[in-house]
PDB file of C-alpha atoms in Angstrom:
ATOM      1  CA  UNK F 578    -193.467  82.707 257.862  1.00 51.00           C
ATOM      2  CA  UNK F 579    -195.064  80.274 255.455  1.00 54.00           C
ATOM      3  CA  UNK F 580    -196.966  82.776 253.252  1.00 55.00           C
ATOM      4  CA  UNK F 581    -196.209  81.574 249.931  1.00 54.00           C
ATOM      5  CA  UNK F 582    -195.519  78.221 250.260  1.00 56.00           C
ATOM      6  CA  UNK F 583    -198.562  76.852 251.572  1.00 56.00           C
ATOM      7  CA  UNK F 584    -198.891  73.227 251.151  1.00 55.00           C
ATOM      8  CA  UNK F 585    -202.724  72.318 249.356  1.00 64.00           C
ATOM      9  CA  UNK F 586    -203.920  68.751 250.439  1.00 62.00           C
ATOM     10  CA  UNK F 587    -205.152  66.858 247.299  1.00 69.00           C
ATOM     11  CA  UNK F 588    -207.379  64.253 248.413  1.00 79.00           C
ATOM     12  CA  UNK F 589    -208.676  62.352 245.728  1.00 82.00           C
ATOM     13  CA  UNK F 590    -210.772  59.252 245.948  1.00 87.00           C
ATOM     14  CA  UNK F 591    -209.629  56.520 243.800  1.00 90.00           C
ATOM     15  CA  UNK F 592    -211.494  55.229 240.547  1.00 91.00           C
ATOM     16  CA  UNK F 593    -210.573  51.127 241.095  1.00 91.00           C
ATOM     17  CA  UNK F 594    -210.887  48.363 243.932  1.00 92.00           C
ATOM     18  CA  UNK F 595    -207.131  48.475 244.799  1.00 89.00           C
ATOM     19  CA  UNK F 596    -207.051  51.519 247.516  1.00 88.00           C
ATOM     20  CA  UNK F 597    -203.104  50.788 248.909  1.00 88.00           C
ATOM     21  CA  UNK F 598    -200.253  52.462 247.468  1.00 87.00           C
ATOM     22  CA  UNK F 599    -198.689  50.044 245.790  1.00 91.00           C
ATOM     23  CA  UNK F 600    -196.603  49.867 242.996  1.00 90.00           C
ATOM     24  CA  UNK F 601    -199.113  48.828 240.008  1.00 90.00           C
ATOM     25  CA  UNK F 602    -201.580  51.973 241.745  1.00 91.00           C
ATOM     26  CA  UNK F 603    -199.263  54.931 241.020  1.00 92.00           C
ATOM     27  CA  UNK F 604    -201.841  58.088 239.805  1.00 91.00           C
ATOM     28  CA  UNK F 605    -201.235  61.539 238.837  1.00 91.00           C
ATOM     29  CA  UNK F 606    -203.898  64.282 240.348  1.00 91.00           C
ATOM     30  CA  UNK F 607    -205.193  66.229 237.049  1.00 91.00           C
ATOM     31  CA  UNK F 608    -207.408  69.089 237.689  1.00 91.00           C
ATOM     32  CA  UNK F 609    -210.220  68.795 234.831  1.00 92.00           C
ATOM     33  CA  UNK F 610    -211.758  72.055 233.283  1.00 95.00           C
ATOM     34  CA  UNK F 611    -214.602  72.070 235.581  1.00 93.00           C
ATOM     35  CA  UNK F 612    -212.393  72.737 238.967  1.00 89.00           C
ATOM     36  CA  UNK F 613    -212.648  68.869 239.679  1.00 89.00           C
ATOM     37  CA  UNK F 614    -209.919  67.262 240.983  1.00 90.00           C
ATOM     38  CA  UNK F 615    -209.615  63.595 238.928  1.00 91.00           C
ATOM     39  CA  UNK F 616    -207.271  60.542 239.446  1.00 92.00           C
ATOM     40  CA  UNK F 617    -205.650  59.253 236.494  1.00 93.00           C
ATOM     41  CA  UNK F 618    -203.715  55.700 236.684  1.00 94.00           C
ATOM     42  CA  UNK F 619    -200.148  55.904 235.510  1.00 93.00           C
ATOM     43  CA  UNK F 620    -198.882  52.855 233.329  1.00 90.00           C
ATOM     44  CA  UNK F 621    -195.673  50.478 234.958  1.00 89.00           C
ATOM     45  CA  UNK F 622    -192.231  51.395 233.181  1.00 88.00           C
ATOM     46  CA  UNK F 623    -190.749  48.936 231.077  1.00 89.00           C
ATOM     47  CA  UNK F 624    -187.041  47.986 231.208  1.00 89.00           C
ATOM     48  CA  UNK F 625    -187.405  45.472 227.974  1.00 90.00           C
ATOM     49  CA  UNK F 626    -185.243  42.623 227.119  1.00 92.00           C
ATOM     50  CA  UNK F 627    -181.503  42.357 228.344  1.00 94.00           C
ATOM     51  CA  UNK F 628    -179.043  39.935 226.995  1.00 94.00           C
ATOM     52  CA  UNK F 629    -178.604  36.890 229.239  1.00 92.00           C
ATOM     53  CA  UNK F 630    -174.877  36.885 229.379  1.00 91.00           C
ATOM     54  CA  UNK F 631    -173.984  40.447 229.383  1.00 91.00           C
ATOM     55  CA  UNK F 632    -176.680  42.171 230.180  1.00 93.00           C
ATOM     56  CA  UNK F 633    -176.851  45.247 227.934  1.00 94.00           C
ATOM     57  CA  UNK F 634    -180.428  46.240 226.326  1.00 93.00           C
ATOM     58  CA  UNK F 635    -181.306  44.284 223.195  1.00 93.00           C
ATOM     59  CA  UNK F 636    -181.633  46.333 219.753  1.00 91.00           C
ATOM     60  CA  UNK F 637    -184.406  46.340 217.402  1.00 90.00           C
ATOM     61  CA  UNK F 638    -187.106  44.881 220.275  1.00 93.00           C
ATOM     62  CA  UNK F 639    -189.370  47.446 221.811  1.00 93.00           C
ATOM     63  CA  UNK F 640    -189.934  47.892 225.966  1.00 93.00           C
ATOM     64  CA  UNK F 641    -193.114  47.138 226.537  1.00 93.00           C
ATOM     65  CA  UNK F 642    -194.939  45.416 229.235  1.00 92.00           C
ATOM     66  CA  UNK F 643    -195.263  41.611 229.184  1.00 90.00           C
ATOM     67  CA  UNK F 644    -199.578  41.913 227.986  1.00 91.00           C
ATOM     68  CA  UNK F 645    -198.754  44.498 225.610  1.00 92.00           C
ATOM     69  CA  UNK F 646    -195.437  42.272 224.213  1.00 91.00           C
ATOM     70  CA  UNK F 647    -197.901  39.121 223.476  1.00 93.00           C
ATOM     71  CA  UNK F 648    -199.907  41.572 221.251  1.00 95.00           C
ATOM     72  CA  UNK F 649    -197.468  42.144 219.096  1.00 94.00           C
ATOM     73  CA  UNK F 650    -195.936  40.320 215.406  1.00 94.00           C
ATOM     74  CA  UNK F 651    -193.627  37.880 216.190  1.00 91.00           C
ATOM     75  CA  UNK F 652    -191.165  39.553 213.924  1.00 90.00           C
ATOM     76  CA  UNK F 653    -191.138  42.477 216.058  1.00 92.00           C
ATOM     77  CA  UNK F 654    -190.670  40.281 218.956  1.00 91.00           C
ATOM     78  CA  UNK F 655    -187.026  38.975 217.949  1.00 91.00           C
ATOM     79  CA  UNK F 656    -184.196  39.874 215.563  1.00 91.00           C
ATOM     80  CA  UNK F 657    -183.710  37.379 212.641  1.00 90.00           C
ATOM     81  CA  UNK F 658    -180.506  35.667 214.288  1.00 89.00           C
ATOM     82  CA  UNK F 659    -179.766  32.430 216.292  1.00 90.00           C
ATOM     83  CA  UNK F 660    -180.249  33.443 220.045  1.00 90.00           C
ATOM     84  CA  UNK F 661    -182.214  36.345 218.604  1.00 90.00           C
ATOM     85  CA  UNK F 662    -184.545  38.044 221.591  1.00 89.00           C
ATOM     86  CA  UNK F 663    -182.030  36.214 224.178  1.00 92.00           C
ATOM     87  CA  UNK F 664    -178.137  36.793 223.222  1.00 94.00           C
ATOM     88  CA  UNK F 665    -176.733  40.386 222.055  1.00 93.00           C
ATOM     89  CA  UNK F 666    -174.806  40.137 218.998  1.00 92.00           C
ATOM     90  CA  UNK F 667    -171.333  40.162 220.691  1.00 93.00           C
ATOM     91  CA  UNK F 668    -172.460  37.148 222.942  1.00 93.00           C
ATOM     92  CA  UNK F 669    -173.703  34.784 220.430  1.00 93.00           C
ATOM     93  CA  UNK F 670    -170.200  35.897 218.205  1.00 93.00           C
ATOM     94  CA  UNK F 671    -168.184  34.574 221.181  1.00 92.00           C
ATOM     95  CA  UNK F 672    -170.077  31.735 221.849  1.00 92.00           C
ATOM     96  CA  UNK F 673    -169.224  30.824 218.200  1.00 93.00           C
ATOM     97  CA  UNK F 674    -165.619  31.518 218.579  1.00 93.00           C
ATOM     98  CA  UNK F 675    -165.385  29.479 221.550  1.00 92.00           C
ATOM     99  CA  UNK F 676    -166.911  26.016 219.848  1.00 92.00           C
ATOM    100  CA  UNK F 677    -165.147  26.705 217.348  1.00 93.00           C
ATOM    101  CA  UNK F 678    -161.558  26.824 219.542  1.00 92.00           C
ATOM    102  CA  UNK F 679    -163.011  23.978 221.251  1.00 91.00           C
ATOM    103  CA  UNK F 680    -163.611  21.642 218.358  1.00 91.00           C
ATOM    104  CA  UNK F 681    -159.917  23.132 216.834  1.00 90.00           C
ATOM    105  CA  UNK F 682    -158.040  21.984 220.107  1.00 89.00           C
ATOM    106  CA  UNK F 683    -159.925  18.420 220.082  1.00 90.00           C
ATOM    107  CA  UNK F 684    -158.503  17.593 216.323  1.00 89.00           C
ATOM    108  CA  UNK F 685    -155.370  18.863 217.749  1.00 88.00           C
ATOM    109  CA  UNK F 686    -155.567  16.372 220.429  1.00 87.00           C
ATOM    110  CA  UNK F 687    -156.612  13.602 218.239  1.00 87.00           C
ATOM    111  CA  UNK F 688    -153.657  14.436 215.710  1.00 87.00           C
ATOM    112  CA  UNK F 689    -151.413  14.288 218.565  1.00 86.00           C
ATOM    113  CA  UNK F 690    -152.581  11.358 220.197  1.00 85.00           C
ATOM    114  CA  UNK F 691    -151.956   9.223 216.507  1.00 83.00           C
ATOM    115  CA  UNK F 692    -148.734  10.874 216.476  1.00 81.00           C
ATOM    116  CA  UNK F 693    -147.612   9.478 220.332  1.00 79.00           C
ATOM    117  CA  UNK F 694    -148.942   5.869 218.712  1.00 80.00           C
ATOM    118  CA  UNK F 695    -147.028   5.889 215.290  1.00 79.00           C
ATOM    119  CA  UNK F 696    -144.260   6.972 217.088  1.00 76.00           C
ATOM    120  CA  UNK F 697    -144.498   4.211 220.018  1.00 76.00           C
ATOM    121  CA  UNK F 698    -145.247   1.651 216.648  1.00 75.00           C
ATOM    122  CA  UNK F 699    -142.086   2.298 214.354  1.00 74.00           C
ATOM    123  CA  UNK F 700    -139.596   2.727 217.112  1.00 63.00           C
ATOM    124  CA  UNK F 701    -136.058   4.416 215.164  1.00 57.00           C
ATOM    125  CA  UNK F 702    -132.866   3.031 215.878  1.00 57.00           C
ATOM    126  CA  UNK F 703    -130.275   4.583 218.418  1.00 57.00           C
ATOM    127  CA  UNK F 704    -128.406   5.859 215.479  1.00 55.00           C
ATOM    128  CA  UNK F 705    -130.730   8.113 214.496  1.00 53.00           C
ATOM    129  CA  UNK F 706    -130.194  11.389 216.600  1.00 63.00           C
ATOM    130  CA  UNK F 707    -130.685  14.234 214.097  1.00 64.00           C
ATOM    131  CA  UNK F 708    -134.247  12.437 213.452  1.00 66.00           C
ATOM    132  CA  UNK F 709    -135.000  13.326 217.249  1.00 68.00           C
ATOM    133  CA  UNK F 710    -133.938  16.985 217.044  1.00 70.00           C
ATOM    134  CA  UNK F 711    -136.236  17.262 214.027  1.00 70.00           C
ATOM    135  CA  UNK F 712    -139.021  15.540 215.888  1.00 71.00           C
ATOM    136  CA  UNK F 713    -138.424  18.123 218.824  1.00 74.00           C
ATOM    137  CA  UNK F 714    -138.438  21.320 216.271  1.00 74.00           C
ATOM    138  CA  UNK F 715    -141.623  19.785 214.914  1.00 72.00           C
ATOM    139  CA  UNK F 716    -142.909  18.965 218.796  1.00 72.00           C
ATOM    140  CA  UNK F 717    -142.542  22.845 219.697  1.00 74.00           C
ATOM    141  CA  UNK F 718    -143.773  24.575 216.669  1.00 73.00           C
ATOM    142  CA  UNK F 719    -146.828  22.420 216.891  1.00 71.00           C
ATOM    143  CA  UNK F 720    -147.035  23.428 220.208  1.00 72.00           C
ATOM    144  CA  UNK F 721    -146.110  27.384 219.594  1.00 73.00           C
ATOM    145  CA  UNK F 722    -149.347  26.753 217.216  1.00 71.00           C
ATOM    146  CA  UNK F 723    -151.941  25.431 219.743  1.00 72.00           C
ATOM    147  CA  UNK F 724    -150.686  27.459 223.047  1.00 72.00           C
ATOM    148  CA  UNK F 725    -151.984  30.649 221.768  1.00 73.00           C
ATOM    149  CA  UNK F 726    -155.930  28.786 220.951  1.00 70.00           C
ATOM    150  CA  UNK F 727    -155.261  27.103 224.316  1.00 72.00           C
ATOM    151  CA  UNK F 728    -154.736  30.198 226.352  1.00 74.00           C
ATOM    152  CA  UNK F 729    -158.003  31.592 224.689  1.00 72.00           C
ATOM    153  CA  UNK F 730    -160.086  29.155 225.492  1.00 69.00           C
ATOM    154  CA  UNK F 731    -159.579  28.948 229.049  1.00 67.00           C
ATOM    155  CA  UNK F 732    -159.569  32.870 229.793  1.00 72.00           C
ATOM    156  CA  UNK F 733    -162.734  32.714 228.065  1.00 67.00           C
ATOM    157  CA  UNK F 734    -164.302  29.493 230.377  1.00 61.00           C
ATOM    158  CA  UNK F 735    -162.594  31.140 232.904  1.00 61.00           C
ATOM    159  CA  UNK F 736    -164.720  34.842 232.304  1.00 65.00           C
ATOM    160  CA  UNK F 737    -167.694  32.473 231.898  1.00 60.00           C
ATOM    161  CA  UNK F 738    -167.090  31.199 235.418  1.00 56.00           C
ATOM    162  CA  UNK F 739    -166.813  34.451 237.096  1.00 59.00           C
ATOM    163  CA  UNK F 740    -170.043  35.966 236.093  1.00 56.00           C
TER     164      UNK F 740
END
């Protein structure tokens, strides 16, 4: 039934201390030139650096194993950027666009804010009702302005909560 696809029991004997099959003692049976079978030790695969927020591979950093990754030049360890072996380009970009936003909306607040006082300071007369409707026109294209930055900054917090 079987005839050509006996199975051939390779029992090897291995060449370290560590005799359990775990996952730093993977080997590959090589058959030397004598007739010998030999044990050699296989290496651990590397997955390398991800980016902390996103999680996609880093570029220009090798995948090596943490001893090997001491050994080499610090320059080969990172990429010349802020957040450089951490952060994927596209992460550290947003992060930049969001302080940015944030800093934008707080001098918004601020000018607001002194507007609310110099308004409550120099209160106008009763008379003056055209002055309100251009106060109002002013009031909601300031605000058309900051909605949109507003909006962005909180889907983006918002992402940032989510993951």
């Amino acid at each position: 039934q079987n005839q050509g696809k006996e199975m051939v029991v390779r029992r090897v004997t291995y060449r370290r201390k560590n005799t359990y099959r775990t996952a730093g003692n993977k080997t590959k049976v090589v058959k030397t030139p004598g007739g010998k079978l030999t044990v050699q030790y296989r290496t651990k695969h590397s997955f390398g650096p991800h980016c902390a927020d996103t999680g996609v591979p880093l570029n220009g950093i090798p995948h090596l194993r943490p001893c090997q990754f001491k050994l080499i030049s610090k320059n080969k360890r990172t990429v010349a950027r802020p957040y450089g072996g951490m952060l994927s380009y596209p992460a550290v970009r947003s992060r930049i666009v969001r302080a940015f936003l944030v800093e934008e909306l707080k001098v918004i607040k601020a000018m607001m804010a002194k507007g609310k006082e110099q308004k409550k300071k120099s209160k106008p007369k009763k008379k003056a009702t055209a002055s309100k409707k251009k106060e109002s026109k002013a009031k909601k294209q300031i605000e058309s302005q900051i909605m949109p930055a507003i909006s962005i900054i909180l889907t983006s917090f918002k992402k940032k909560k989510k993951k």
